[in-house]
Short mmCIF file of C-alpha atoms in Angstrom, two decimals:
data_model
loop_
_atom_site.label_atom_id
_atom_site.label_comp_id
_atom_site.label_asym_id
_atom_site.label_seq_id
_atom_site.Cartn_x
_atom_site.Cartn_y
_atom_site.Cartn_z
CA MET C 1 -90.75 134.73 161.22
CA THR C 2 -93.03 131.71 161.04
CA LYS C 3 -94.81 131.18 164.34
CA GLU C 4 -94.44 127.89 166.17
CA ARG C 5 -97.08 125.20 165.89
CA VAL C 6 -99.50 125.14 168.80
CA ILE C 7 -101.42 122.18 167.31
CA GLU C 8 -99.86 119.49 165.13
CA ILE C 9 -102.01 116.47 164.27
CA LYS C 10 -100.98 113.62 161.98
CA ALA C 11 -103.23 110.80 160.68
CA LEU C 12 -105.61 111.22 163.62
CA SER C 13 -108.44 108.69 163.88
CA LYS C 14 -111.09 107.97 166.47
CA VAL C 15 -113.17 104.80 166.45
CA TYR C 16 -115.96 104.05 168.93
CA ASP C 17 -116.90 100.39 169.38
CA THR C 18 -120.50 99.95 170.54
CA ASN C 19 -122.58 96.78 170.41
CA GLU C 20 -120.13 95.13 168.04
CA VAL C 21 -120.41 98.10 165.66
CA SER C 22 -117.42 100.34 164.94
CA VAL C 23 -118.19 104.02 164.43
CA HIS C 24 -115.41 105.98 162.72
CA ALA C 25 -115.80 109.47 164.14
CA LEU C 26 -112.50 110.77 162.73
CA ARG C 27 -110.70 109.36 159.70
CA GLY C 28 -107.01 110.19 159.35
CA ILE C 29 -107.06 113.94 160.00
CA ASP C 30 -103.96 116.09 159.46
CA LEU C 31 -104.04 119.58 160.96
CA GLU C 32 -101.67 122.35 161.98
CA VAL C 33 -102.51 125.53 163.88
CA ARG C 34 -99.78 128.07 164.52
CA GLY C 35 -99.50 130.52 167.37
CA GLY C 36 -101.84 133.49 167.10
CA GLU C 37 -104.25 131.94 164.59
CA PHE C 38 -108.03 132.23 164.96
CA VAL C 39 -109.53 129.07 163.47
CA ALA C 40 -113.20 128.10 163.18
CA ILE C 41 -114.21 124.45 162.80
CA THR C 42 -117.60 123.90 161.20
CA GLY C 43 -119.64 120.96 160.01
CA PRO C 44 -123.08 119.35 160.27
CA SER C 45 -124.25 117.31 163.25
CA GLY C 46 -122.37 114.01 163.32
CA SER C 47 -119.51 115.33 161.19
CA GLY C 48 -116.87 114.69 163.85
CA LYS C 49 -116.21 118.28 164.90
CA SER C 50 -117.19 117.63 168.54
CA THR C 51 -114.96 114.55 168.65
CA LEU C 52 -112.12 116.60 167.21
CA LEU C 53 -112.71 119.33 169.78
CA ASN C 54 -112.65 116.79 172.61
CA ILE C 55 -109.29 115.49 171.43
CA LEU C 56 -107.89 119.00 170.92
CA GLY C 57 -109.01 119.80 174.45
CA CYS C 58 -107.38 116.66 175.90
CA LEU C 59 -110.80 115.43 177.02
CA ASP C 60 -110.37 112.27 174.95
CA ARG C 61 -107.57 110.35 173.25
CA PRO C 62 -107.34 109.32 169.60
CA THR C 63 -107.53 105.67 168.55
CA SER C 64 -104.52 106.20 166.30
CA GLY C 65 -102.35 109.03 165.04
CA SER C 66 -100.44 111.71 166.91
CA TYR C 67 -101.33 115.01 168.57
CA TRP C 68 -98.66 117.49 169.64
CA LEU C 69 -99.86 120.44 171.73
CA ALA C 70 -97.41 123.30 172.19
CA GLY C 71 -94.50 120.94 171.62
CA GLU C 72 -95.75 118.08 173.82
CA ASP C 73 -97.00 114.73 172.50
CA VAL C 74 -100.31 114.33 174.34
CA SER C 75 -101.84 111.53 172.27
CA LYS C 76 -100.64 108.73 174.55
CA LEU C 77 -101.11 110.37 177.96
CA ASN C 78 -103.33 108.82 180.63
CA LYS C 79 -106.34 110.58 182.15
CA ASP C 80 -104.42 112.21 185.02
CA GLN C 81 -101.73 113.45 182.67
CA LEU C 82 -104.33 114.81 180.26
CA ALA C 83 -106.03 116.64 183.13
CA ALA C 84 -102.73 118.29 184.03
CA VAL C 85 -102.18 119.35 180.41
CA ARG C 86 -105.71 120.78 180.21
CA ASN C 87 -105.13 122.92 183.25
CA ARG C 88 -101.72 124.18 182.12
CA LYS C 89 -102.14 124.66 178.38
CA ILE C 90 -105.84 124.96 177.47
CA GLY C 91 -108.56 127.46 178.26
CA PHE C 92 -112.17 126.40 177.61
CA VAL C 93 -115.19 128.54 176.75
CA PHE C 94 -118.46 126.60 176.60
CA GLN C 95 -121.89 127.44 175.20
CA SER C 96 -123.46 127.04 178.65
CA TYR C 97 -120.77 129.08 180.50
CA ASN C 98 -120.24 126.36 183.18
CA LEU C 99 -119.94 128.84 186.03
CA LEU C 100 -120.48 127.77 189.64
CA PRO C 101 -123.75 129.48 190.64
CA ARG C 102 -122.89 130.12 194.30
CA LEU C 103 -119.59 131.83 193.61
CA PRO C 104 -119.14 135.44 192.52
CA ALA C 105 -117.44 136.19 189.22
CA LEU C 106 -114.07 136.79 190.90
CA LYS C 107 -113.96 133.36 192.54
CA ASN C 108 -115.20 131.63 189.40
CA VAL C 109 -112.27 133.12 187.52
CA MET C 110 -109.81 132.13 190.26
CA LEU C 111 -110.71 128.43 190.14
CA PRO C 112 -108.16 127.25 187.52
CA LEU C 113 -105.34 128.83 189.53
CA LEU C 114 -106.48 127.05 192.66
CA TYR C 115 -106.33 123.70 190.84
CA ASN C 116 -102.95 124.35 189.25
CA SER C 117 -100.81 122.38 191.70
CA ARG C 118 -97.78 122.35 189.39
CA GLN C 119 -97.47 126.12 189.43
CA PRO C 120 -99.03 127.29 192.71
CA VAL C 121 -99.56 131.00 193.24
CA SER C 122 -100.23 132.93 196.42
CA ASP C 123 -103.76 133.96 197.36
CA ALA C 124 -102.86 137.59 196.72
CA GLU C 125 -101.44 136.83 193.26
CA CYS C 126 -104.43 134.64 192.45
CA ARG C 127 -106.79 137.48 193.30
CA ARG C 128 -104.70 140.05 191.43
CA ARG C 129 -104.67 137.98 188.24
CA ALA C 130 -108.41 137.26 188.47
CA GLU C 131 -109.20 140.95 188.93
CA ALA C 132 -106.99 141.82 185.95
CA ALA C 133 -108.67 139.16 183.80
CA LEU C 134 -112.14 140.45 184.64
CA ALA C 135 -111.08 144.04 184.00
CA ALA C 136 -109.71 142.95 180.62
CA VAL C 137 -113.13 141.61 179.60
CA GLY C 138 -114.94 144.74 180.82
CA LEU C 139 -116.29 143.43 184.12
CA ALA C 140 -114.26 145.40 186.66
CA GLU C 141 -117.49 146.61 188.28
CA ARG C 142 -119.16 143.18 188.43
CA MET C 143 -116.54 141.06 190.18
CA GLN C 144 -118.67 140.29 193.24
CA HIS C 145 -121.83 139.44 191.31
CA ARG C 146 -122.97 135.83 191.10
CA PRO C 147 -123.91 134.31 187.74
CA ASN C 148 -127.65 134.80 188.28
CA GLU C 149 -126.98 138.51 188.70
CA LEU C 150 -125.27 138.76 185.31
CA SER C 151 -126.60 138.75 181.77
CA GLY C 152 -125.77 135.90 179.42
CA GLY C 153 -123.13 137.99 177.67
CA GLN C 154 -121.57 138.96 181.00
CA GLN C 155 -121.51 135.33 182.12
CA GLN C 156 -119.69 134.39 178.92
CA ARG C 157 -117.17 137.17 179.57
CA VAL C 158 -116.56 135.68 183.01
CA ALA C 159 -116.04 132.30 181.34
CA ILE C 160 -113.50 133.83 178.93
CA ALA C 161 -111.65 135.51 181.79
CA ARG C 162 -111.53 132.16 183.59
CA ALA C 163 -110.26 130.44 180.44
CA LEU C 164 -107.38 132.92 180.16
CA ILE C 165 -106.32 133.06 183.82
CA ASN C 166 -103.67 130.33 183.47
CA ARG C 167 -102.23 131.99 180.34
CA PRO C 168 -102.93 128.93 178.18
CA SER C 169 -101.28 128.05 174.88
CA LEU C 170 -104.71 127.44 173.32
CA LEU C 171 -108.20 128.87 173.81
CA LEU C 172 -110.99 126.47 172.76
CA ALA C 173 -114.45 127.95 172.27
CA ASP C 174 -117.36 125.53 171.82
CA GLU C 175 -120.35 127.37 170.30
CA PRO C 176 -119.50 130.42 172.49
CA THR C 177 -122.47 132.47 171.26
CA GLY C 178 -125.01 129.64 171.12
CA ASN C 179 -127.04 130.86 174.11
CA LEU C 180 -126.76 134.59 173.42
CA ASP C 181 -128.89 137.17 171.64
CA THR C 182 -127.52 138.99 168.60
CA ALA C 183 -126.12 141.98 170.47
CA SER C 184 -124.42 139.84 173.13
CA SER C 185 -123.06 137.53 170.42
CA GLU C 186 -121.44 140.47 168.66
CA ASP C 187 -119.91 141.61 171.95
CA ILE C 188 -118.37 138.18 172.58
CA LEU C 189 -117.11 137.88 169.01
CA GLY C 190 -115.60 141.34 169.33
CA LEU C 191 -113.81 140.21 172.48
CA LEU C 192 -112.49 137.10 170.72
CA ASP C 193 -111.30 139.34 167.87
CA GLU C 194 -109.42 141.48 170.39
CA LEU C 195 -107.80 138.43 171.97
CA HIS C 196 -106.79 137.19 168.52
CA HIS C 197 -105.18 140.52 167.66
CA GLU C 198 -103.31 140.38 170.97
CA GLY C 199 -101.82 137.05 169.93
CA THR C 200 -104.09 134.47 171.56
CA THR C 201 -104.43 131.19 169.65
CA ILE C 202 -108.15 130.40 169.30
CA VAL C 203 -109.98 127.39 167.91
CA MET C 204 -113.74 127.86 167.83
CA VAL C 205 -116.37 125.25 166.96
CA THR C 206 -119.58 126.61 165.46
CA HIS C 207 -122.33 125.50 163.10
CA GLU C 208 -123.17 129.08 162.10
CA PRO C 209 -121.42 130.44 158.95
CA ASP C 210 -121.81 134.06 160.11
CA ILE C 211 -119.98 133.25 163.34
CA ALA C 212 -117.27 131.26 161.54
CA ARG C 213 -116.51 134.25 159.31
CA HIS C 214 -115.04 136.08 162.31
CA ALA C 215 -112.13 133.63 162.26
CA GLY C 216 -109.11 134.08 160.04
CA ARG C 217 -109.34 130.49 158.86
CA VAL C 218 -112.35 128.20 158.45
CA ILE C 219 -112.07 124.39 158.49
CA HIS C 220 -115.09 122.37 157.38
CA VAL C 221 -115.44 118.79 158.66
CA ARG C 222 -117.70 116.12 157.19
CA ASP C 223 -117.86 112.37 157.81
CA GLY C 224 -114.82 112.53 160.08
CA GLN C 225 -112.58 114.25 157.53
CA ILE C 226 -111.48 117.78 156.73
CA VAL C 227 -113.11 118.64 153.40
CA SER C 228 -112.00 122.28 153.15
CA ASP C 229 -109.51 124.59 154.84
CA LEU C 230 -110.05 128.21 153.81
CA LEU C 231 -108.50 131.56 154.65
CA ASN C 232 -111.18 133.97 155.89
CA GLY C 233 -113.82 131.69 154.36
CA LYS C 234 -113.25 133.32 150.96
CA GLY C 235 -112.28 130.24 149.00
CA ASP C 236 -108.48 130.56 149.14
CA LYS C 237 -107.06 127.14 149.99
CA GLU C 238 -104.88 127.31 153.05
CA GLU C 239 -101.38 126.23 152.13
CA ARG C 240 -99.17 124.83 154.84
CA PRO C 241 -95.43 124.23 154.61
#
């Protein structure tokens, strides 16, 4: 059975107007990502991949075109509505972890649940789910440690647990190994591989070809357009119905 579309983008464009100059960051992009795919987006600096990520993450809106996320048209939503969608449907993993330094790992992971006013959970359930998420990423023994007491790889695992706590439709990873050494990078990529095999839909932005090869599909962006869409980065053009 064909899996449902998590991402469906049609003729997506983004234009920034600055000092009477129009900058076309994205130029009519079409893109589909189905449930359970692991997709890497690559491209040089200024290619538009960060702009695309911001729109996929509901951090920005397109100038024109449509964006459907898990069956919901989010391209015309206002800022408050986009914030609600982000919290319900998207988990974020950033290069710099973005953990609150004064909170232990457990409370960092609990934060998205505390801000999810549409689907409130009890304190006990919030704690139970955060503990389960940390155990799933191999940090059952480090729940009460603050970020400065954790290695970079461990901090990124906390960030992944936090991203998954609301059971999002989409996990977005922005250069998730950018601040890590080789061994820690392999650990994080192994964890993403596990999540992919468990059915998590992942879109990862990276400028490193070796990192992109961990994805099942590699999309290369240049000058605001998709210039290639390959299965496993092996040169087989991805065909979509």
